[in-house]
Each structure stands twice: as C-alpha cells, then as structure tokens.
Short mmCIF file of C-alpha atoms in Angstrom, two decimals:
data_model
loop_
_atom_site.label_atom_id
_atom_site.label_comp_id
_atom_site.label_asym_id
_atom_site.label_seq_id
_atom_site.Cartn_x
_atom_site.Cartn_y
_atom_site.Cartn_z
CA MET A 1 169.73 76.14 126.32
CA GLU A 2 169.54 79.79 127.56
CA GLN A 3 168.92 79.82 131.27
CA ALA A 4 168.88 83.64 131.71
CA SER A 5 166.95 84.72 134.94
CA ASP A 6 165.31 87.71 133.23
CA ARG A 7 163.34 86.60 130.24
CA LYS A 8 161.18 89.65 130.01
CA GLY A 9 163.83 91.59 127.91
CA PHE A 10 164.16 88.57 125.75
CA ALA A 11 160.62 88.14 125.09
CA MET A 12 159.97 91.75 124.37
CA LEU A 13 162.55 92.00 121.54
CA GLU A 14 160.83 93.21 118.45
CA LYS A 15 161.71 90.35 116.24
CA ARG A 16 160.77 86.99 117.70
CA ALA A 17 161.33 83.89 115.88
CA LEU A 18 159.84 80.36 116.08
CA ILE A 19 161.76 77.77 114.33
CA VAL A 20 159.88 74.53 113.97
CA GLY A 21 162.78 71.97 113.38
CA VAL A 22 165.52 73.59 115.08
CA THR A 23 167.64 70.58 115.18
CA GLY A 24 167.51 69.99 111.55
CA ILE A 25 169.92 71.05 108.69
CA VAL A 26 167.65 73.96 108.08
CA GLY A 27 166.63 74.98 111.38
CA ASN A 28 170.05 74.71 112.82
CA ASN A 29 171.66 77.10 110.19
CA LEU A 30 168.74 79.39 110.44
CA ALA A 31 168.95 79.66 114.38
CA ARG A 32 172.76 80.44 114.10
CA ARG A 33 172.17 83.05 111.49
CA LEU A 34 169.44 84.86 113.63
CA ALA A 35 171.77 84.54 116.55
CA ASP A 36 174.57 86.31 114.72
CA GLU A 37 172.08 89.16 113.84
CA GLY A 38 172.01 89.92 117.52
CA ASP A 39 168.40 91.34 117.56
CA TRP A 40 166.16 88.21 117.52
CA ALA A 41 164.71 86.33 120.46
CA ILE A 42 164.67 82.60 119.28
CA TRP A 43 162.44 79.73 120.17
CA GLY A 44 163.34 76.25 118.59
CA VAL A 45 160.63 73.52 118.34
CA SER A 46 161.86 69.84 118.29
CA ARG A 47 161.27 66.49 119.86
CA ARG A 48 164.72 66.53 121.23
CA ARG A 49 166.78 69.18 122.87
CA PRO A 50 169.36 70.73 120.83
CA ARG A 51 172.73 70.72 122.35
CA GLY A 52 175.34 73.57 122.79
CA PHE A 53 173.13 76.36 121.38
CA SER A 54 172.42 78.82 124.41
CA ALA A 55 170.78 81.51 121.92
CA VAL A 56 167.72 79.37 121.70
CA THR A 57 164.92 78.78 124.02
CA SER A 58 164.02 75.08 123.60
CA LEU A 59 160.51 73.85 123.28
CA GLU A 60 160.58 70.20 123.19
CA VAL A 61 156.94 69.05 121.73
CA ASP A 62 155.63 66.82 119.28
CA VAL A 63 153.84 69.11 116.93
CA LEU A 64 151.72 66.45 115.54
CA ASP A 65 150.01 66.56 118.88
CA ALA A 66 147.76 69.59 118.50
CA ALA A 67 146.87 69.88 122.26
CA ALA A 68 150.35 69.57 123.36
CA THR A 69 151.48 72.21 120.73
CA ARG A 70 148.76 74.54 121.87
CA GLU A 71 150.15 74.17 125.33
CA ALA A 72 153.86 74.39 124.38
CA LEU A 73 153.45 77.57 122.40
CA ALA A 74 150.86 79.37 124.47
CA ALA A 75 153.51 81.61 126.14
CA VAL A 76 155.20 82.44 122.93
CA ALA A 77 154.33 85.27 120.86
CA PRO A 78 156.32 84.97 117.84
CA THR A 79 156.53 87.75 114.90
CA HIS A 80 158.09 85.32 112.66
CA VAL A 81 157.54 81.43 112.23
CA PHE A 82 159.81 79.31 110.18
CA PHE A 83 158.95 75.80 109.13
CA GLY A 84 162.00 73.52 108.45
CA ALA A 85 160.58 70.12 109.84
CA TRP A 86 159.00 67.26 107.97
CA VAL A 87 158.24 63.69 108.73
CA ARG A 88 158.59 60.68 106.22
CA THR A 89 155.91 58.09 106.13
CA PRO A 90 155.42 55.07 103.78
CA THR A 91 152.98 56.77 101.27
CA GLU A 92 152.18 60.42 99.95
CA THR A 93 148.63 60.18 101.33
CA GLU A 94 150.07 59.77 104.70
CA ASN A 95 152.81 62.25 104.02
CA CYS A 96 150.25 64.84 103.11
CA ARG A 97 148.15 64.39 106.38
CA VAL A 98 150.94 64.21 108.63
CA ASN A 99 153.06 66.95 107.29
CA GLY A 100 150.11 69.26 106.67
CA ALA A 101 149.18 68.57 110.33
CA ILE A 102 152.59 69.94 111.50
CA VAL A 103 151.95 73.32 109.85
CA LYS A 104 148.25 73.49 110.86
CA ASN A 105 149.00 72.49 114.57
CA VAL A 106 151.79 75.31 114.93
CA LEU A 107 149.63 77.97 113.00
CA ASP A 108 146.47 77.13 114.97
CA ALA A 109 148.53 77.41 118.33
CA VAL A 110 150.08 80.67 117.34
CA THR A 111 147.12 82.50 116.13
CA ALA A 112 144.55 81.33 118.69
CA GLY A 113 142.84 84.24 120.13
CA GLY A 114 144.48 86.98 117.96
CA SER A 115 148.12 86.83 116.38
CA SER A 116 151.51 88.63 116.83
CA VAL A 117 152.67 86.88 113.76
CA ARG A 118 153.82 89.09 110.83
CA HIS A 119 155.47 86.62 108.65
CA VAL A 120 155.58 82.81 108.05
CA ALA A 121 158.28 81.03 106.07
CA LEU A 122 157.95 77.52 104.62
CA VAL A 123 160.81 75.56 103.34
CA THR A 124 159.81 72.93 100.78
CA GLY A 125 161.95 71.83 97.89
CA THR A 126 162.68 70.75 94.30
CA LYS A 127 160.01 68.02 94.79
CA HIS A 128 157.51 70.68 94.04
CA TYR A 129 158.74 70.42 90.42
CA LEU A 130 159.66 66.73 90.37
CA GLY A 131 156.89 64.93 92.40
CA PRO A 132 156.86 62.99 95.63
CA PHE A 133 159.02 59.90 96.45
CA GLU A 134 156.61 57.42 94.98
CA SER A 135 156.66 59.04 91.41
CA TYR A 136 160.04 61.20 92.00
CA ALA A 137 161.39 62.49 88.67
CA GLN A 138 159.18 60.27 86.53
CA ASN A 139 157.88 63.49 84.76
CA HIS A 140 160.47 65.73 82.88
CA PRO A 141 159.76 69.09 83.69
CA GLU A 142 161.15 72.06 81.91
CA THR A 143 164.37 73.38 83.22
CA PRO A 144 165.73 75.55 84.73
CA PHE A 145 162.61 75.30 87.20
CA ARG A 146 160.66 78.46 87.84
CA GLU A 147 158.53 79.47 90.55
CA ASP A 148 155.39 80.05 88.17
CA GLN A 149 155.37 76.61 86.73
CA PRO A 150 152.12 74.82 87.59
CA ARG A 151 151.66 72.17 90.33
CA LEU A 152 152.10 68.73 89.08
CA PRO A 153 148.84 66.60 89.15
CA GLY A 154 148.56 63.98 92.09
CA GLU A 155 149.36 64.33 95.75
CA ASN A 156 152.42 66.23 97.02
CA PHE A 157 152.88 67.22 100.78
CA TYR A 158 154.38 70.33 99.77
CA TYR A 159 151.21 71.66 98.12
CA VAL A 160 149.18 70.73 101.12
CA GLN A 161 151.62 72.57 103.52
CA GLU A 162 151.46 75.62 101.23
CA ASP A 163 147.66 75.68 101.22
CA VAL A 164 147.66 75.41 104.95
CA VAL A 165 149.96 78.46 105.11
CA PHE A 166 147.73 80.32 102.54
CA GLU A 167 144.55 79.64 104.43
CA HIS A 168 146.26 81.00 107.63
CA ALA A 169 147.61 84.02 106.11
CA ALA A 170 144.23 85.02 104.54
CA ARG A 171 142.67 84.66 107.98
CA SER A 172 145.14 86.24 110.11
CA GLY A 173 146.73 88.80 107.75
CA PHE A 174 150.36 87.89 108.11
CA GLY A 175 152.88 87.55 105.12
CA TRP A 176 154.15 84.48 103.93
CA SER A 177 157.15 83.22 101.71
CA VAL A 178 157.74 79.86 100.55
CA HIS A 179 161.39 78.48 99.86
CA ARG A 180 162.26 75.80 97.44
CA PRO A 181 165.94 74.83 97.95
CA HIS A 182 167.70 72.01 95.80
CA THR A 183 169.68 69.55 97.56
CA ILE A 184 170.84 71.03 100.78
CA VAL A 185 174.64 70.99 101.83
CA GLY A 186 175.31 71.79 105.23
CA TYR A 187 176.02 70.84 108.84
CA ALA A 188 173.59 68.45 110.75
CA VAL A 189 173.72 65.22 112.50
CA GLY A 190 170.94 62.94 112.12
CA ASN A 191 169.27 64.58 109.32
CA LEU A 192 166.78 62.45 107.00
CA MET A 193 168.15 63.77 103.81
CA ASN A 194 171.87 64.87 103.80
CA LEU A 195 174.06 64.49 100.86
CA GLY A 196 177.08 66.07 102.15
CA VAL A 197 177.40 64.09 105.37
CA THR A 198 176.53 60.92 103.45
CA LEU A 199 179.20 61.56 100.98
CA ALA A 200 181.61 62.24 103.70
CA THR A 201 181.04 59.02 105.54
CA TYR A 202 180.96 57.02 102.15
CA ALA A 203 184.49 58.68 101.28
CA SER A 204 185.83 57.88 104.73
CA ILE A 205 184.80 54.34 104.60
CA CYS A 206 186.44 54.17 100.97
CA LYS A 207 189.69 55.34 102.36
CA ALA A 208 189.85 53.14 105.20
CA THR A 209 189.10 49.96 103.30
CA GLY A 210 191.06 50.87 100.09
CA ARG A 211 188.02 51.23 97.75
CA PRO A 212 187.97 53.75 95.15
CA LEU A 213 185.17 56.35 95.09
CA LEU A 214 182.43 55.23 92.62
CA PHE A 215 179.81 57.75 91.60
CA PRO A 216 176.50 56.21 92.53
CA GLY A 217 174.14 58.24 90.17
CA SER A 218 172.89 58.37 86.54
CA ASN A 219 174.87 59.44 83.53
CA ALA A 220 172.64 62.57 83.18
CA GLN A 221 173.64 63.69 86.78
CA TYR A 222 177.38 62.73 86.32
CA THR A 223 177.67 64.67 82.98
CA GLY A 224 175.13 67.36 83.23
CA LEU A 225 174.79 70.58 84.88
CA THR A 226 173.21 70.80 88.29
CA ASP A 227 173.06 73.11 91.32
CA VAL A 228 172.93 72.75 95.22
CA THR A 229 171.77 74.98 98.20
CA ASP A 230 174.22 75.73 100.79
CA ALA A 231 172.30 75.62 104.16
CA ARG A 232 173.95 78.90 105.25
CA LEU A 233 172.81 80.72 102.15
CA LEU A 234 169.12 79.30 102.49
CA ALA A 235 169.22 80.68 106.31
CA ARG A 236 170.21 84.29 104.81
CA HIS A 237 167.44 83.78 102.24
CA LEU A 238 164.74 83.03 104.89
CA LEU A 239 165.89 86.03 106.90
CA TRP A 240 165.95 88.21 103.92
CA ALA A 241 162.39 87.18 102.74
CA ALA A 242 160.88 87.40 106.34
CA THR A 243 162.10 91.11 106.63
CA THR A 244 161.97 92.45 102.97
CA PRO A 245 158.38 93.86 102.12
CA ALA A 246 158.99 93.24 98.33
CA ALA A 247 159.39 89.43 99.14
CA ARG A 248 156.08 89.30 100.91
CA ASP A 249 153.76 86.42 99.85
CA GLU A 250 155.99 85.04 97.06
CA ALA A 251 157.58 81.43 96.43
CA PHE A 252 161.37 81.35 95.79
CA ASN A 253 163.91 79.02 94.35
CA VAL A 254 166.99 78.97 96.40
CA VAL A 255 170.39 77.73 95.16
CA ASN A 256 173.90 78.65 95.55
CA GLY A 257 174.06 80.93 92.24
CA ASP A 258 176.72 78.79 90.39
CA VAL A 259 176.42 75.29 88.44
CA PHE A 260 178.66 72.40 88.34
CA ARG A 261 178.99 69.03 86.86
CA TRP A 262 179.34 65.98 89.29
CA GLN A 263 182.12 64.67 87.05
CA ARG A 264 184.46 67.23 87.97
CA LEU A 265 183.07 67.71 91.62
CA TRP A 266 183.64 63.92 92.22
CA SER A 267 187.28 64.17 91.45
CA ALA A 268 187.67 67.13 93.93
CA ILE A 269 185.91 65.21 96.65
CA ALA A 270 188.26 62.30 96.24
CA ARG A 271 191.32 64.51 96.32
CA TYR A 272 190.06 66.09 99.64
CA PHE A 273 189.73 62.71 101.11
CA GLU A 274 192.91 61.36 99.34
CA VAL A 275 191.22 58.34 97.57
CA GLU A 276 191.29 57.25 94.03
CA VAL A 277 188.22 57.79 91.58
CA ALA A 278 186.76 54.71 89.95
CA PRO A 279 185.98 54.92 86.36
CA TYR A 280 182.47 55.70 85.91
CA PRO A 281 180.55 52.67 84.31
CA GLY A 282 178.24 54.52 82.50
CA GLU A 283 175.32 53.77 84.81
CA GLY A 284 174.34 53.99 88.34
CA THR A 285 175.77 51.89 91.36
CA PRO A 286 173.53 53.00 94.04
CA LEU A 287 175.04 54.02 97.46
CA ALA A 288 172.53 51.94 99.27
CA ARG A 289 174.13 48.85 97.51
CA GLN A 290 177.77 50.14 98.14
CA LEU A 291 177.32 50.80 101.71
CA GLU A 292 175.42 47.75 102.47
CA GLY A 293 177.07 46.06 105.57
CA ALA A 294 179.44 48.86 105.89
CA GLY A 295 178.35 49.47 109.52
CA ALA A 296 181.00 47.23 111.02
CA ALA A 297 183.72 49.15 108.95
CA TRP A 298 182.28 52.43 110.27
CA GLU A 299 182.31 51.45 113.83
CA ARG A 300 186.02 50.45 113.54
CA LEU A 301 186.74 53.93 112.05
CA VAL A 302 184.92 55.48 115.13
CA ALA A 303 187.25 53.38 117.39
CA GLU A 304 190.29 53.92 115.92
CA HIS A 305 189.95 57.63 115.34
CA ARG A 306 188.07 58.40 118.51
CA LEU A 307 185.25 59.82 116.74
CA GLN A 308 181.87 60.72 118.17
CA PRO A 309 179.98 57.79 118.68
CA ASN A 310 177.33 57.92 115.87
CA ALA A 311 176.02 54.88 114.09
CA LEU A 312 176.44 54.99 110.33
CA GLU A 313 172.66 54.97 109.79
CA HIS A 314 172.47 58.10 112.06
CA LEU A 315 174.76 59.99 109.69
CA ALA A 316 174.36 58.57 106.12
CA SER A 317 171.11 58.76 104.08
CA PRO A 318 171.87 56.66 101.12
CA TRP A 319 168.33 56.33 99.98
CA HIS A 320 168.02 60.22 99.50
CA THR A 321 171.69 60.41 97.86
CA ASP A 322 170.45 57.87 95.39
CA ALA A 323 167.24 59.50 94.61
CA ASP A 324 169.19 63.02 93.99
CA LEU A 325 171.93 61.54 92.06
CA GLY A 326 169.93 58.94 89.97
CA ARG A 327 167.65 61.55 88.28
CA PRO A 328 167.71 60.99 84.54
CA PHE A 329 167.99 64.53 83.68
CA GLU A 330 169.47 67.82 84.43
CA CYS A 331 167.90 69.77 87.54
CA LEU A 332 168.69 73.57 87.66
CA ASN A 333 166.75 76.27 89.26
CA ASP A 334 166.15 79.77 88.14
CA MET A 335 166.94 82.41 90.76
CA SER A 336 165.96 85.55 88.67
CA LYS A 337 162.80 86.39 91.05
CA SER A 338 165.23 86.73 94.16
CA ARG A 339 167.88 88.59 92.31
CA ARG A 340 165.29 90.93 90.79
CA LEU A 341 163.97 91.52 94.48
CA GLY A 342 167.35 92.42 95.96
CA PHE A 343 168.83 88.87 97.12
CA SER A 344 172.35 88.82 95.69
CA VAL A 345 174.06 86.29 98.24
CA TYR A 346 176.34 83.62 96.23
CA GLU A 347 178.05 80.55 97.62
CA ASP A 348 180.66 78.59 95.66
CA SER A 349 179.22 74.94 95.78
CA GLU A 350 182.75 73.36 95.94
CA ARG A 351 183.36 75.32 99.03
CA SER A 352 180.00 74.37 100.30
CA PHE A 353 181.02 70.67 100.30
CA PHE A 354 184.49 71.43 101.56
CA ASP A 355 183.47 73.74 104.35
CA LEU A 356 181.08 70.99 105.41
CA PHE A 357 183.85 68.38 105.58
CA ASP A 358 186.22 70.54 107.29
CA ARG A 359 183.61 70.88 110.03
CA LEU A 360 182.70 67.55 110.26
CA ARG A 361 186.32 66.76 111.06
CA GLN A 362 186.56 69.70 113.51
CA GLU A 363 183.72 68.10 115.39
CA ARG A 364 184.98 64.64 115.12
CA ILE A 365 182.38 63.30 113.09
CA ILE A 366 184.55 61.83 110.30
CA PRO A 367 188.36 61.00 110.59
#
C-alpha cells in the first residue's frame, strides 16, 4: 500500500473515495478505475490487506464491529463512499441483520459530528427482482427487469441496505445511487460469487482430465437470452453516477448492453480452452456435482503448471454458478434509464469472459 511520507496532499484531493470491500470483484475494479482517473484519493476497507496496489490506502477493519469501524475511519473524510461488500449467512433474516449493519456502521462512522460525504453508492444486484437465496427465482417477474418494479414481499438484505442509505442520506444531505448488476464477470480471487473464475477452473479441469464441457444449468438459461455485467463497466458506472448530477438519488440496472445465449457462448468457451462440448441433456447437471472431489485434480494442475497455490474452493463458487445458470426463465435487465441520463458505455460479453481468462492465465491462476 502507499507509503508516501507526505499524506497531506493526498488527503486534500477534492475527490476522496472510501471503498468498502476493496479486495472483492467490485471494489478491486473500482479502485483501479479511480486510480486511472488520477485525481482521486482512495481508501480501501477490507478484512485483509490488498496486495500489489499502491494507489490505495488500506484500512483493515471488520466493519461489523461498530466501535472498530468508528476508530478506523476517524481520520478519513471521504467525499464519496462505495459499498461493494457483503457477508453470506445461513438465513435471510441473518443476512438482513449483518449486511444492514455493514452499511450502517460505516455511514455512522463517516457522518459522525458532521459529514464531508457528497455521494454514497450501493452495489446490490438482480436478487432485487428474483428474491434472496432462500426463495431465489421462485417468483417469475416481468422481464426485462426495470428499476421501478416494486419490491418483492418478504425479507431481502438488499432492501435493508437501501433503507439504511436512504435514512442516512435524508439525515446528512448526501446524494445516493443504487447499482443492480446482473452476474458480474471480472478479475478477483477468493470472491464469494464469481462465475467467470468458476468456469475457468472447471474448463481447466475438464481439459486436464479429458472430460467434455457440460453446461450445468437449465434449458431456459441454455437456450434463452441473458446478459451479464463486466466488472470494468460496473466500475465506470459507479464513477459516472457518483459524479453526474442527473444520476443523483437514482437506482440503476447495470449490464453490458448486449444479450447472448449460453448455447453459443458455451461452445466459444470450449474452443478457448480447447475442450469438447458435451451434448446438452435437456436439464441441468449442477457444477457442485460435476466438481465434487475435483480438489485433487486441481492440485495436480497447480503443481504441474506451477500456478499460484490457490485451493479450488478459494477460486470456484459452484453454488453461485448453479443458482445463476439454473434459473427456469430468461433474465434480462433494462438499461434505458442509464442511457437516457448519459451513460453510454458498452462491453462485449464474450470479450468480458475471454479478457478475464487471459488475465487469469497471465497471473498464473489457471494453466
């Protein structure tokens, strides 16, 4: 992390970002985007120190500890706060309590005794429309999803987090934005929900063991239209909303801007990894089942190719990939609001996956 002797100039930059969850797929890509801009001071909150990123001042703190959070953030006067962290617990009731506390503890800390905060950005996701993990995709909402669709009945920690932001904004006078990406594709290691890295490890194991690539999800996902969110595009969207007056106090869907069918992309992924495609059997064969007991095969790959020593469970999240690819209907997100207000960035979804795979190879995460 940055060890500059003179921190005064850094702290006095006009735009000062506090990124909660800087080591995750959202926070990592956002930090790099802000660093590329060149006029941001960046503080990153995480429970472990991020490596190899000198542009970020690291704040190692468990934000579930309110007192520790106040102490850690006492010397930080952020103008912009970005939330990209969450904790998974066994029940949605507990998810609501824990993940609401993350947002509350940080906002309590940065607004205590007055506030420098101008804008707070909260990253949630498509579970806003599909429901929490306990009842995921059991309703059938109208698609494409639009931001003005009403909340679903029942508990959802996204709603709790939103309400905490709204309450603090009303009290402290800052603007806010809520960002609802679909499945995020981008570089991160050890992320709880990482479809791209999960598929890369799965395909690598298939190639090494001579198995064909078998699509794990539902027929609706295999043959229907869908979209995804490139983490780099999400970072640009967060920056845009945080600095664009027209985007103040708005919720936004955030996707790449194209649509695709997994049936085609699955074959393209197979070609990238030089493996065969298994005929789709018409129903899902979950990755959790396909990767059961694959840890030893992955360890052999790591040793043979001298990869970074990451355990398979540290890279792959088959439970999340199965949830996304197992949905029984098409999932598409409308981006009209962002386009209307001036955000015109686009990413090619196929390139989102291949750029990620290229980087994983460059970093020696996969062979």
